[in-house]
Coordinates of C-alpha atoms in Angstrom, one line a residue:
X1 CA -38.8 -15.3 -5.0
X2 CA -39.8 -11.7 -5.9
X3 CA -41.2 -10.9 -9.3
X4 CA -38.1 -8.8 -10.2
X5 CA -35.7 -11.6 -9.1
X6 CA -37.7 -14.1 -11.3
X7 CA -37.5 -11.7 -14.3
X8 CA -33.7 -11.3 -13.9
X9 CA -33.1 -15.0 -13.6
X10 CA -35.4 -15.7 -16.5
X11 CA -33.6 -13.2 -18.7
X12 CA -30.2 -14.7 -17.6
X13 CA -31.1 -18.2 -18.5
X14 CA -32.5 -17.3 -21.9
X15 CA -29.6 -14.9 -22.7
X16 CA -27.2 -17.7 -23.8
X17 CA -29.7 -19.0 -26.3
X18 CA -30.5 -15.5 -27.6
X19 CA -26.8 -14.6 -28.0
X20 CA -26.1 -17.9 -29.8
X21 CA -28.7 -17.0 -32.4
X22 CA -27.1 -13.6 -33.4
X23 CA -23.5 -13.5 -32.1
X24 CA -22.0 -14.7 -35.3
X25 CA -24.1 -12.7 -37.8
X26 CA -21.5 -9.9 -38.4
X27 CA -18.8 -12.5 -38.9
X28 CA -20.6 -14.7 -41.4
X29 CA -18.5 -13.6 -44.4
X30 CA -15.2 -14.1 -42.5
X31 CA -16.4 -17.5 -41.1
X32 CA -17.3 -18.7 -44.6
X33 CA -13.9 -17.7 -45.9
X34 CA -12.1 -19.4 -43.0
X35 CA -14.1 -22.6 -43.3
X36 CA -13.9 -22.7 -47.1
X37 CA -17.7 -22.8 -47.6
X38 CA -20.1 -20.6 -49.6
X39 CA -21.3 -17.5 -47.8
X40 CA -24.9 -18.5 -48.5
X41 CA -24.4 -21.7 -46.5
X42 CA -23.9 -19.9 -43.2
X43 CA -27.7 -19.2 -42.5
X44 CA -27.9 -23.0 -42.3
X45 CA -26.3 -22.7 -38.8
X46 CA -29.4 -20.8 -37.6
X47 CA -31.7 -23.5 -39.0
X48 CA -29.6 -26.2 -37.3
X49 CA -30.0 -24.3 -34.0
X50 CA -33.7 -23.4 -34.3
X51 CA -35.0 -26.8 -35.3
X52 CA -33.9 -28.6 -32.2
X53 CA -34.6 -25.4 -30.2
X54 CA -38.2 -25.8 -31.3
X55 CA -38.5 -29.6 -31.2
X56 CA -37.0 -30.1 -27.7
X57 CA -39.4 -27.5 -26.2
X58 CA -42.2 -30.1 -26.8
X59 CA -40.3 -32.4 -24.4
X60 CA -39.2 -29.9 -21.8
X61 CA -42.5 -28.2 -21.3
X62 CA -44.7 -31.2 -20.3
X63 CA -41.8 -32.7 -18.2
X64 CA -41.6 -29.5 -16.2
X65 CA -45.4 -29.6 -15.5
X66 CA -44.7 -33.0 -13.9
X67 CA -41.2 -32.7 -12.4
X68 CA -40.9 -29.0 -11.7
X69 CA -39.1 -26.3 -13.6
X70 CA -35.6 -26.3 -11.8
X71 CA -34.4 -29.8 -12.8
X72 CA -35.5 -29.4 -16.4
X73 CA -33.7 -26.1 -16.7
X74 CA -30.4 -27.5 -15.2
X75 CA -30.4 -30.4 -17.6
X76 CA -31.0 -28.2 -20.6
X77 CA -28.3 -25.7 -19.7
X78 CA -25.8 -28.6 -19.3
X79 CA -26.6 -29.9 -22.8
X80 CA -26.0 -26.4 -24.1
X81 CA -22.6 -26.3 -22.5
X82 CA -21.8 -29.7 -24.2
X83 CA -22.6 -28.3 -27.6
X84 CA -20.6 -25.1 -27.1
X85 CA -17.6 -27.2 -25.9
X86 CA -17.6 -29.4 -29.0
X87 CA -17.4 -26.4 -31.3
X88 CA -14.5 -24.9 -29.3
X89 CA -12.6 -28.2 -29.4
X90 CA -13.2 -29.0 -33.1
X91 CA -13.8 -25.8 -35.0
X92 CA -15.0 -27.0 -38.4
X93 CA -18.1 -26.5 -40.5
X94 CA -19.6 -30.0 -39.9
X95 CA -19.0 -29.6 -36.1
X96 CA -20.5 -26.1 -36.2
X97 CA -23.7 -27.7 -37.5
X98 CA -23.6 -30.6 -35.0
X99 CA -22.7 -28.2 -32.1
X100 CA -25.4 -25.8 -33.1
X101 CA -27.9 -28.6 -33.0
X102 CA -26.9 -29.6 -29.5
X103 CA -26.9 -26.0 -28.4
X104 CA -30.4 -25.6 -29.6
X105 CA -31.5 -28.8 -27.9
X106 CA -30.1 -27.5 -24.6
X107 CA -31.4 -23.9 -24.6
X108 CA -34.8 -25.2 -25.6
X109 CA -35.4 -25.7 -21.9
X110 CA -35.0 -22.0 -21.1
X111 CA -36.9 -21.0 -24.3
X112 CA -39.9 -23.1 -23.3
X113 CA -40.0 -22.4 -19.6
X114 CA -39.5 -18.6 -19.8
X115 CA -43.2 -18.4 -20.6
X116 CA -44.2 -20.9 -17.9
X117 CA -42.3 -19.2 -15.1
X118 CA -44.2 -16.0 -15.6
X119 CA -47.5 -17.9 -15.5
X120 CA -46.5 -19.7 -12.4
X121 CA -46.2 -16.4 -10.6
X122 CA -48.6 -14.0 -12.3
X123 CA -52.0 -13.8 -14.0
X124 CA -54.2 -11.2 -15.8
X125 CA -52.8 -7.8 -16.6
X126 CA -49.8 -8.5 -14.3
X127 CA -48.9 -11.4 -16.6
X128 CA -48.8 -9.1 -19.6
X129 CA -46.7 -6.6 -17.7
X130 CA -44.1 -9.0 -16.5
X131 CA -44.0 -10.8 -19.9
X132 CA -43.2 -7.4 -21.3
X133 CA -40.4 -6.9 -18.8
X134 CA -39.0 -10.3 -19.7
X135 CA -39.2 -9.4 -23.4
X136 CA -37.4 -6.2 -22.8
X137 CA -34.6 -7.9 -20.8
X138 CA -34.2 -10.8 -23.3
X139 CA -33.8 -8.2 -26.1
X140 CA -30.6 -7.0 -24.5
X141 CA -28.8 -10.2 -25.4
X142 CA -29.4 -10.1 -29.2
X143 CA -28.8 -6.3 -29.0
X144 CA -25.3 -6.7 -27.5
X145 CA -24.4 -10.0 -29.2
X146 CA -23.7 -8.7 -32.8
X147 CA -21.5 -5.9 -31.4
X148 CA -19.6 -8.3 -29.2
X149 CA -19.4 -10.8 -32.0
X150 CA -18.1 -8.3 -34.5
X151 CA -15.4 -7.2 -31.9
X152 CA -14.4 -10.7 -31.0
X153 CA -14.2 -11.8 -34.6
X154 CA -12.1 -8.8 -35.7
X155 CA -9.6 -9.0 -32.8
X156 CA -9.5 -12.7 -31.9
X157 CA -11.0 -14.7 -34.8
X158 CA -14.4 -16.4 -35.1
X159 CA -13.6 -19.3 -32.7
X160 CA -13.4 -16.8 -29.8
X161 CA -17.2 -16.2 -30.2
X162 CA -17.9 -19.8 -29.3
X163 CA -15.4 -19.8 -26.4
X164 CA -17.4 -16.9 -25.1
X165 CA -20.7 -18.8 -25.4
X166 CA -19.1 -21.8 -23.6
X167 CA -18.1 -19.6 -20.7
X168 CA -21.5 -17.9 -20.7
X169 CA -23.3 -21.2 -20.6
X170 CA -21.2 -22.4 -17.7
X171 CA -21.8 -19.2 -15.8
X172 CA -25.6 -19.4 -16.3
X173 CA -25.7 -23.1 -15.2
X174 CA -23.9 -22.3 -11.9
X175 CA -26.0 -19.2 -11.2
X176 CA -29.3 -21.1 -11.8
X177 CA -28.1 -24.0 -9.7
X178 CA -27.5 -21.8 -6.7
X179 CA -30.0 -19.0 -7.1
X180 CA -33.1 -20.3 -8.8
X181 CA -36.0 -21.4 -6.5
X182 CA -38.7 -23.8 -7.8
X183 CA -41.8 -21.8 -9.0
X184 CA -44.2 -24.8 -9.5
X185 CA -45.3 -26.2 -6.2
X186 CA -46.0 -30.0 -6.0
X187 CA -49.7 -29.5 -5.5
X188 CA -50.0 -27.7 -8.9
X189 CA -48.2 -30.4 -10.8
X190 CA -50.1 -33.0 -12.8
X191 CA -49.2 -36.5 -14.0
X192 CA -51.0 -36.3 -17.4
X193 CA -49.0 -37.8 -20.3
X194 CA -47.6 -35.6 -23.0
X195 CA -50.2 -36.1 -25.8
X196 CA -53.3 -35.6 -23.7
X197 CA -51.7 -32.5 -22.1
X198 CA -51.1 -31.0 -25.6
X199 CA -54.6 -31.9 -26.8
X200 CA -56.0 -30.2 -23.7
X201 CA -54.2 -26.9 -24.7
X202 CA -54.9 -27.2 -28.4
X203 CA -58.6 -27.6 -27.8
X204 CA -58.7 -23.8 -27.3
X205 CA -59.3 -22.0 -30.6
X206 CA -58.2 -18.7 -29.0
X207 CA -54.9 -20.3 -28.1
X208 CA -54.4 -21.6 -31.6
X209 CA -55.0 -18.1 -33.0
X210 CA -52.4 -16.5 -30.7
X211 CA -50.0 -19.3 -31.6
X212 CA -50.5 -18.6 -35.3
X213 CA -49.8 -14.9 -34.9
X214 CA -46.7 -15.6 -32.9
X215 CA -45.4 -18.1 -35.5
X216 CA -46.0 -15.7 -38.4
X217 CA -44.3 -12.7 -36.7
X218 CA -41.4 -14.8 -35.4
X219 CA -40.7 -16.3 -38.8
X220 CA -40.3 -12.8 -40.1
X221 CA -37.9 -11.8 -37.3
X222 CA -35.8 -15.0 -37.9
X223 CA -35.7 -14.4 -41.7
X224 CA -34.5 -10.8 -41.2
X225 CA -31.8 -11.9 -38.7
X226 CA -30.6 -14.8 -40.9
X227 CA -30.5 -12.8 -44.2
X228 CA -29.6 -9.3 -43.1
X229 CA -25.9 -9.7 -43.7
X230 CA -26.4 -11.3 -47.1
X231 CA -28.8 -8.6 -48.3
X232 CA -26.9 -5.6 -46.8
X233 CA -23.7 -6.7 -48.4
X234 CA -25.4 -6.6 -51.8
X235 CA -25.7 -2.8 -51.4
X236 CA -22.3 -1.9 -50.1
X237 CA -18.9 -3.4 -49.0
X238 CA -19.1 -3.4 -45.2
X239 CA -16.8 -4.7 -42.5
X240 CA -18.1 -7.1 -39.8
X241 CA -18.1 -4.2 -37.4
X242 CA -20.2 -2.0 -39.7
X243 CA -22.6 -4.9 -40.3
X244 CA -23.0 -5.4 -36.6
X245 CA -23.9 -1.8 -36.1
X246 CA -26.5 -1.8 -38.9
X247 CA -27.8 -5.1 -37.7
X248 CA -28.6 -3.8 -34.1
X249 CA -30.1 -0.5 -35.2
X250 CA -33.7 -2.0 -35.5
X251 CA -33.4 -4.0 -32.2
X252 CA -34.0 -1.1 -29.8
X253 CA -37.5 -0.7 -31.4
X254 CA -38.2 -4.3 -30.4
X255 CA -37.3 -3.1 -26.9
X256 CA -39.7 -0.2 -27.3
X257 CA -42.5 -2.4 -28.4
X258 CA -42.1 -4.7 -25.4
X259 CA -41.9 -1.6 -23.1
X260 CA -45.2 -0.3 -24.6
X261 CA -46.8 -3.7 -23.7
X262 CA -45.6 -3.5 -20.1
X263 CA -46.6 0.1 -19.4
X264 CA -50.1 0.0 -21.1
X265 CA -51.2 -3.4 -19.7
X266 CA -54.5 -2.8 -17.9
X267 CA -55.1 0.5 -19.7
X268 CA -55.2 -0.8 -23.3
X269 CA -57.1 -3.9 -24.3
X270 CA -55.4 -6.9 -25.8
X271 CA -57.2 -6.2 -29.1
X272 CA -55.8 -2.6 -29.3
X273 CA -52.2 -3.7 -28.5
X274 CA -52.3 -6.5 -31.1
X275 CA -53.8 -4.1 -33.8
X276 CA -51.0 -1.6 -33.2
X277 CA -48.4 -4.4 -33.4
X278 CA -49.9 -5.8 -36.6
X279 CA -49.9 -2.4 -38.3
X280 CA -46.3 -1.9 -37.4
X281 CA -45.4 -5.3 -38.9
X282 CA -47.2 -4.3 -42.1
X283 CA -45.5 -0.9 -42.3
X284 CA -42.0 -2.4 -41.7
X285 CA -42.4 -5.0 -44.4
X286 CA -43.8 -2.4 -46.8
X287 CA -40.8 -0.1 -46.3
X288 CA -38.3 -2.9 -47.0
X289 CA -40.2 -4.0 -50.1
X290 CA -40.7 -0.5 -51.6
X291 CA -37.2 0.7 -50.8
X292 CA -35.7 -2.3 -52.6
X293 CA -36.5 -0.6 -56.0
X294 CA -34.7 2.6 -55.1
X295 CA -31.0 2.0 -55.0
X296 CA -30.0 5.1 -53.0
X297 CA -32.6 4.3 -50.3
X298 CA -32.4 0.5 -50.2
X299 CA -30.0 0.1 -47.3
X300 CA -31.8 2.8 -45.3
X301 CA -35.1 1.2 -46.0
X302 CA -33.8 -2.2 -45.0
X303 CA -32.8 -0.9 -41.6
X304 CA -35.8 1.4 -41.1
X305 CA -38.3 -1.3 -42.2
X306 CA -36.6 -3.8 -40.0
X307 CA -37.0 -1.4 -37.0
X308 CA -40.8 -1.0 -37.7
X309 CA -41.1 -4.8 -38.0
X310 CA -39.2 -5.4 -34.8
X311 CA -41.3 -2.8 -33.0
X312 CA -44.4 -4.7 -33.9
X313 CA -42.9 -8.0 -32.9
X314 CA -41.7 -6.7 -29.6
X315 CA -45.3 -5.5 -28.8
X316 CA -47.0 -8.6 -30.1
X317 CA -44.9 -11.3 -28.4
X318 CA -45.6 -10.6 -24.7
X319 CA -49.3 -9.7 -25.4
X320 CA -50.0 -12.8 -27.5
X321 CA -48.0 -15.0 -25.1
X322 CA -49.9 -13.8 -22.1
X323 CA -53.3 -14.2 -23.9
X324 CA -52.3 -17.8 -24.9
X325 CA -51.0 -19.1 -21.5
X326 CA -53.4 -17.3 -19.2
X327 CA -56.1 -20.1 -19.1
X328 CA -53.6 -22.9 -18.4
X329 CA -52.4 -22.6 -14.8
X330 CA -51.8 -26.4 -14.5
X331 CA -50.6 -26.8 -18.1
X332 CA -48.5 -23.7 -18.6
X333 CA -45.4 -25.8 -19.3
X334 CA -47.2 -27.5 -22.2
X335 CA -48.7 -24.2 -23.4
X336 CA -45.4 -22.5 -23.3
X337 CA -43.7 -25.4 -25.1
X338 CA -46.3 -25.2 -27.9
X339 CA -45.7 -21.4 -28.3
X340 CA -41.9 -21.6 -28.3
X341 CA -41.6 -25.0 -30.0
X342 CA -43.9 -24.3 -32.9
X343 CA -42.5 -20.8 -33.4
X344 CA -38.8 -21.8 -33.4
X345 CA -39.3 -25.1 -35.3
X346 CA -41.4 -23.3 -37.9
X347 CA -38.8 -20.6 -38.3
X348 CA -36.0 -23.2 -38.6
X349 CA -37.9 -25.3 -41.2
X350 CA -38.7 -22.1 -43.2
X351 CA -35.0 -21.2 -43.3
X352 CA -34.2 -24.6 -44.6
X353 CA -36.8 -24.3 -47.3
X354 CA -35.9 -20.8 -48.1
X355 CA -32.2 -21.8 -48.5
X356 CA -33.2 -23.9 -51.5
X357 CA -34.8 -20.9 -53.3
X358 CA -33.0 -18.5 -55.6
X359 CA -30.6 -16.1 -54.0
X360 CA -32.2 -13.8 -51.5
X361 CA -32.4 -10.1 -52.2
X362 CA -34.2 -7.2 -50.6
X363 CA -37.4 -7.4 -52.7
X364 CA -37.8 -11.1 -51.9
X365 CA -37.1 -10.4 -48.2
X366 CA -39.7 -7.6 -48.2
X367 CA -42.3 -9.7 -49.9
X368 CA -41.9 -12.6 -47.5
X369 CA -42.1 -10.2 -44.5
X370 CA -45.3 -8.7 -45.9
X371 CA -46.8 -12.2 -46.3
X372 CA -46.0 -13.0 -42.6
X373 CA -47.5 -9.7 -41.5
X374 CA -50.6 -10.3 -43.6
X375 CA -51.0 -13.7 -42.0
X376 CA -50.8 -12.1 -38.6
X377 CA -53.6 -9.7 -39.6
X378 CA -55.8 -12.5 -40.9
X379 CA -55.5 -14.4 -37.7
X380 CA -56.3 -11.3 -35.7
X381 CA -59.6 -10.6 -37.4
X382 CA -61.7 -13.0 -35.4
X383 CA -60.9 -10.9 -32.3
X384 CA -61.4 -13.5 -29.6
X385 CA -59.0 -13.3 -26.7
X386 CA -58.0 -15.4 -23.7
X387 CA -57.5 -12.5 -21.4
X388 CA -60.2 -10.2 -20.0
X389 CA -60.5 -7.0 -22.0
X390 CA -59.7 -4.1 -19.5
X391 CA -59.6 -0.5 -20.5
X392 CA -60.4 0.7 -24.0

């Protein structure tokens, strides 16, 4: 299987999970009204999705190191189809929570193995480059999802969004079944049990620093995605279509950050790329926070700051992921599961905790994003990296 084919299939299998995470964001107000629940309760859907999405990656990753990637992917996609089908058949708020949990448990397979598949095929600067391509491709799904979700909700009702996800999941399962070729040969598999495999990976202090940076940056991205509609609606009365347009404006800058990682791999060092990413995170959080105190600029600052934050995250994710998994050719499934599992589980738990705090507003959002960016900076300061340091 060529590198480009593997990238395309990886993006495809992750797309359903990425779209599930953001498709309904522009329709949150209409969904709350239809389901007779408070608008502030809708971010709980993302938490119910992210927590199993994180937890089950800890299972899928080591299993794929022992059994191969293909069977694990097919099982996970089938579980996702089940969760989507339950929501379509019984469209109620409790079933939304249950179905979101099952969806997250299923797409965790693709979320975990998208990192391992690249490590199966590439190493060194090529790994950074192809992880950048994957990040760029994966970003197309959440970029298109809010626009599609706003359109489907406005013309066909919120249930149509989950019918679309069901059909997307079925299509991905069929395509992966017929087109995906195993990337982990039998001779590179190991029979080590789950706990020793994880301890082997976590023994690396460099891995733990990269993991911490990914978790901090990802928590900020998830918080922004979950609370954007709530915060934006405090500044103006917006339709679901208008919210969807504003929501996606920062996302192309994530694409630009991932593209920068891909085109500069081998010419810029890991340290330089991560410093640029961290500065962008800090600037984005600062813009959101400062603009919160100027009413006329608050909505502009929310979108502009989100764009800067997303640009930093788009650059950081492929670079830190590559630096973390590079040393673990035989344990890349376990390493990828730790990266994806901890990031998504941490983001989901944070959303649950944050949901119990006083009502979210832009100043609180900016302050929390600044704290996450500051944590990324603190973890970057030791400056030890798993990849060789080419270039400058």
